[in-house]
Coordinates of C-alpha atoms in Angstrom, one line a residue:
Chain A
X1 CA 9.8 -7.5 59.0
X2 CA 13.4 -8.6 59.4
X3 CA 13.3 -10.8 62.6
X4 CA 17.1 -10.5 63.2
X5 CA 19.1 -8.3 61.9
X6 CA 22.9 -8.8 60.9
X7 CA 25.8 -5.9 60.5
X8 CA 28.2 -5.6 58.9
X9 CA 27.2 -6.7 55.3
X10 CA 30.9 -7.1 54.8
X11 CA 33.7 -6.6 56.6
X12 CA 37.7 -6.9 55.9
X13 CA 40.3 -7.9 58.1
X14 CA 44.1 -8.7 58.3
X15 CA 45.6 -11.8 58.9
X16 CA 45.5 -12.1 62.8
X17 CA 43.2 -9.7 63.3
X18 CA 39.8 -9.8 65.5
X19 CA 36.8 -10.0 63.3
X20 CA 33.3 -9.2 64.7
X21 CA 29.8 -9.4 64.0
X22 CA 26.5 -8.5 65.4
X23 CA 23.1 -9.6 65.5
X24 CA 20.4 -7.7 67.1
X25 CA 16.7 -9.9 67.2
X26 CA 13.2 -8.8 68.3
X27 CA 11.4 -11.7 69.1
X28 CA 11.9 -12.3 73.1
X29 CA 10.8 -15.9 72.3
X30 CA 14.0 -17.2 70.5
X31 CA 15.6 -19.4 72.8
X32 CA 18.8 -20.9 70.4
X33 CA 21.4 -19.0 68.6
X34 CA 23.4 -20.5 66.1
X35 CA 26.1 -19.4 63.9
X36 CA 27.0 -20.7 60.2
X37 CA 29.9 -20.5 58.5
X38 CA 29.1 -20.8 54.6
X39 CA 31.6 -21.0 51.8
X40 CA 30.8 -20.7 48.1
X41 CA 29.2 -23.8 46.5
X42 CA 28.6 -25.6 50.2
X43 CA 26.1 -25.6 52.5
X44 CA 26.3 -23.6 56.1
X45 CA 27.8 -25.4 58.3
X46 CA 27.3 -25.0 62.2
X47 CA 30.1 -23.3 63.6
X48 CA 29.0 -22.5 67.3
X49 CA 25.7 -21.8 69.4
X50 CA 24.8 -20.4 72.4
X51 CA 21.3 -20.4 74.7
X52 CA 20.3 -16.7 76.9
X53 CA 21.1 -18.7 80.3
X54 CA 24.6 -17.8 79.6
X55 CA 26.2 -14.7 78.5
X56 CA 29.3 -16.0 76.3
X57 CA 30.3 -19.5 74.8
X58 CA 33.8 -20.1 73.3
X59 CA 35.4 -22.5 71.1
X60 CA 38.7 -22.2 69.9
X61 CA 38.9 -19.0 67.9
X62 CA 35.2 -18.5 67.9
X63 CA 33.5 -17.0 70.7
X64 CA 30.1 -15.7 71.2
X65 CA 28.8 -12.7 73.3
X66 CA 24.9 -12.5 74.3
X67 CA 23.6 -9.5 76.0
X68 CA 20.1 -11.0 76.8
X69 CA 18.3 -7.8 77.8
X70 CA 19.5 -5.7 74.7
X71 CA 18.4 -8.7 72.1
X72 CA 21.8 -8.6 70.7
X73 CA 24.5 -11.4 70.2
X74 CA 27.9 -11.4 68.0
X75 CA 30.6 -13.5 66.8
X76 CA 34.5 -13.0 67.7
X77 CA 37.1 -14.5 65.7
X78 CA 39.8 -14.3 67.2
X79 CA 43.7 -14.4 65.1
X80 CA 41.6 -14.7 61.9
X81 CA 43.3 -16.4 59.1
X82 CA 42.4 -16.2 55.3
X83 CA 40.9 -19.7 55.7
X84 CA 38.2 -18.0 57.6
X85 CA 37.4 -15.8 54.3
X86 CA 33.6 -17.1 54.1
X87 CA 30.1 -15.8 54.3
X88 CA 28.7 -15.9 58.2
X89 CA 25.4 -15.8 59.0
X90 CA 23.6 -15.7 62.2
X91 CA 20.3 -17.3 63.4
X92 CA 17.9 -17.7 66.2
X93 CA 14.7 -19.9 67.0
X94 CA 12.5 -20.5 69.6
X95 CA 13.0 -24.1 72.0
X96 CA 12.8 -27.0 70.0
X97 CA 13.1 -28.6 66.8
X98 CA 11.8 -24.9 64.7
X99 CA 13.2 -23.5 61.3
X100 CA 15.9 -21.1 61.9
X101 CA 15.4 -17.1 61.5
X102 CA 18.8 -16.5 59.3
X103 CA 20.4 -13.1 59.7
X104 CA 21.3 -11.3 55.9
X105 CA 24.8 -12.5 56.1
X106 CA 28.4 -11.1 56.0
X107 CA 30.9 -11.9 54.1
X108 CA 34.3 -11.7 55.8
X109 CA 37.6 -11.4 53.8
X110 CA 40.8 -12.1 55.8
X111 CA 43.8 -10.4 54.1
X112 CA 47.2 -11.8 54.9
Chain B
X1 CA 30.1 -40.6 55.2
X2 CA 27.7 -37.5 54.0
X3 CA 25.7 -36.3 56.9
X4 CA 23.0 -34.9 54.7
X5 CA 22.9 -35.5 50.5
X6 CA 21.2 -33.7 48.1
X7 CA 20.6 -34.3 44.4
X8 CA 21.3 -32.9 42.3
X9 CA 23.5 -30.8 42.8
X10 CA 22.6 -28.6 39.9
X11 CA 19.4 -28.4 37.9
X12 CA 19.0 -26.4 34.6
X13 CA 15.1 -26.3 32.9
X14 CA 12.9 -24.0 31.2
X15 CA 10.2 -22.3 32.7
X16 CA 6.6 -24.5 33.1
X17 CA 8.7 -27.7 33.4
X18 CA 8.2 -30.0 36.5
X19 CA 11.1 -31.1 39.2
X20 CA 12.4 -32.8 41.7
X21 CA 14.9 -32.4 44.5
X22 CA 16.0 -35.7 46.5
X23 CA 17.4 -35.2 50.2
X24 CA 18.4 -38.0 52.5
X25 CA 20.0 -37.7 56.0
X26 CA 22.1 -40.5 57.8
X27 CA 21.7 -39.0 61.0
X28 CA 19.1 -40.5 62.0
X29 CA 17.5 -36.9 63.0
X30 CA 13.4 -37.0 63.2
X31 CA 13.5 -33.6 62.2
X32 CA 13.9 -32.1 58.4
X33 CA 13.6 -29.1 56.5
X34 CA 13.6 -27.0 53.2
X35 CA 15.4 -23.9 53.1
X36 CA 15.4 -21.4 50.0
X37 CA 18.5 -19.1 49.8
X38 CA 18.0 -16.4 46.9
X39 CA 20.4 -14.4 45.0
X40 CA 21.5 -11.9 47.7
X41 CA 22.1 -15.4 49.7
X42 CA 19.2 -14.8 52.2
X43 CA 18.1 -17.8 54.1
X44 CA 14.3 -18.8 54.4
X45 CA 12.9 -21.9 55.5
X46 CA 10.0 -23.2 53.3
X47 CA 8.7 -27.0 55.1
X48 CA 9.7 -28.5 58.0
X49 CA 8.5 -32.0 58.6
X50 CA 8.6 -33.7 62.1
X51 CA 8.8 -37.9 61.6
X52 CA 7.2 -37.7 58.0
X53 CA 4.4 -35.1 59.3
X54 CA 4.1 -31.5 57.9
X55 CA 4.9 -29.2 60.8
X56 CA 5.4 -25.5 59.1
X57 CA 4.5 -24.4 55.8
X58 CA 5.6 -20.6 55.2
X59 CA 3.4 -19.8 52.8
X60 CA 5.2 -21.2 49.9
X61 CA 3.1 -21.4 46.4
X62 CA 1.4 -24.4 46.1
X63 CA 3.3 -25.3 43.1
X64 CA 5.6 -26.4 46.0
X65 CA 5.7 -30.4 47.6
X66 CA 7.6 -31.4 49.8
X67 CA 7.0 -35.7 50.2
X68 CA 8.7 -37.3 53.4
X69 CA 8.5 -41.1 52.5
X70 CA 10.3 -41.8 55.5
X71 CA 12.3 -40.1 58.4
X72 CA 15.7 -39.8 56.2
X73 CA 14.1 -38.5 53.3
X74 CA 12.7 -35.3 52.1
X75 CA 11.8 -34.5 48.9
X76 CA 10.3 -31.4 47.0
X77 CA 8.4 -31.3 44.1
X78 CA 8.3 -28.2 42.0
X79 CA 5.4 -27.9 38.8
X80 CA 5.2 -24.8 36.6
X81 CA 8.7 -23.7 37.5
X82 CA 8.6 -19.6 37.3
X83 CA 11.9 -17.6 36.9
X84 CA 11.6 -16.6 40.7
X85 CA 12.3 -20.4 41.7
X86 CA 15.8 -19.7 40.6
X87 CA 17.6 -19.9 44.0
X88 CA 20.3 -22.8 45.7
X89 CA 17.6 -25.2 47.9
X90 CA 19.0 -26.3 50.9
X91 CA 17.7 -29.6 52.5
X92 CA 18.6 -29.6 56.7
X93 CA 18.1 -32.1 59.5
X94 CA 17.8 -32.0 63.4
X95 CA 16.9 -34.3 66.3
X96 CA 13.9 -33.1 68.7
X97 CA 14.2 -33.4 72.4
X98 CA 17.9 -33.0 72.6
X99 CA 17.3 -29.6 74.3
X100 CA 19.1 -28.4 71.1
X101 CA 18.3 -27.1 67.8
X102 CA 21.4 -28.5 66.1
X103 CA 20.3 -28.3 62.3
X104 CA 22.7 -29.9 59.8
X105 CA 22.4 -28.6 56.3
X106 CA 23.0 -30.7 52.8
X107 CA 25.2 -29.1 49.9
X108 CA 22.7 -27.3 48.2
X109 CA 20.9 -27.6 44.9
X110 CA 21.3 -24.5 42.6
X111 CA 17.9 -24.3 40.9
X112 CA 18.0 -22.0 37.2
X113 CA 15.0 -21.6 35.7
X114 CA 15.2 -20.5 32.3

C-alpha cells in the first residue's frame, strides 16, 4: 500500500520552463510535507516544506501548492535551469520527529 | 563542516559476510534514522532512534542492528548479508520539539552484496 503517491515518473523540460510535480497521500494524519532534491551519488537534500494550515509556501524558484481536502500537494519550479536536472522526491509524516513516507521519485531533465 | 557523515561511502562483500555502517551528526539533533533506498531509488525508513532509544523498527530482518552509542551516532550492523541488502543506506537526523520534521540526510553508503 503506497502511502503517497508521486507523478510523473519522469518528466522533461526546457530551459526556463515551469516544471511540476504532484503528490497525492491517503493518510489524513500526515501533518509535514517535505520535498527532496537528490542528485546522483548524494544524499536528498531538503529543498522546501510546507504544513496543511497553509495552502502554498514559496522560496525562490520553488513553490509548493497544498489542496488539504483533496490530499494532494506539488512542486513548481519556476524558470528551471539544467542545474535543476535531479531526481525529486516528495514526502509526508505525521507531527513530530517520525520517519518520512517518500513518494517514488521523478527524475526531471532540464534541456537548455 | 559535514552536517551528517557516513562511512564508508562504498562497501563491496560477498554474501554471509558481516558489516558495519558508521553515521555521526554534528547537529546536535536528538533524533536519527536509517533509510534504505533500493535499485528503482525508493526511499524506506528502517530504525529511528529518539536520544539513543529505539523508537520504530519496520520490520526489518533481524540480521539488522542498528547501535546508538550516543546522540550523534548511529550505527547499523548487518550479519549474513543476502543479495537483497544491495541498496545505498542513508543515515538522517532531526531535532524533536521544533514543531518541525526537518530531517537532514548523510551521503549514502552504496551497499553490493556479491
Amino acid at each position: 500500500q503506497q502511502q503517497v503517491k508521486q507523478s510523473p515518473q519522469s518528466l522533461i523540460v526546457q530551459k526556463g520552463g515551469i516544471s511540476i510535480i504532484n503528490c497525492a497521500y491517503e493518510n489524513t494524519a500526515f501533518d509535514y510535507f517535505p520535498w527532496y532534491q537528490q542528485f546522483p551519488g548524494k544524499g536528498p537534500a531538503l529543498l522546501i516544506a510546507i504544513r496543511p494550515d497553509v495552502s502554498e509556501k514559496k522560496e525562490g524558484r520553488f513553490t509548493i501548492s497544498f489542496n488539504k481536502s483533496a490530499k494532494q500537494f506539488s512542486l513548481h519550479i519556476m524558470d528551471s535551469q539544467p542545474g535543476d536536472s535531479a531526481t525529486y522526491f516528495c514526502a509526508a509524516s505525521p507531527s513530530g520527529n517520525t520517519p518520512l513516507v517518500f513518494g517514488k521519485g521523478t527524475r526531471l531533465s532540464v534541456i537548455a | 563542516d559535514t552536517a551528517v557523515s557516513q562511512t564508508p561511502k562504498y562497501l563491496v562483500t560477498q554474501m554471509g559476510n558481516d558489516k558495519s555502517i558508521k553515521c555521526e551528526q554534528n547537529l546536535g539533533h536528538d533524533t536519527m534514522y536509517w533509510y534504505k533506498q533500493d535499485s528503482k531509488k525508493f526511499l524506506k525508513i528502517m530504525f529511528s532512534y529518539n536520544n539513543k532509544e529505539l523508537i520504530i523498527n519496520e520490520t526489518v530482518p533481524n540480521r539488522f542492528s542498528p547501535k546508538s552509542p550516543d546522540k550523534a551516532h548511529l550505527n547499523l550492523h548487518i550479519n549474513s548479508l543476502e543479495l537483497g541488502d544491495s541498496a545505498v543506506y542513508f543515515c538522517a537526523s532531526s531535532q524533536s520539539g521544533t514543531g518541525s520534521n526537518e530531517q537532514y540526510f548523510g551521503p549514502g553508503t552504496r551497499l553490493t552484496v556479491t
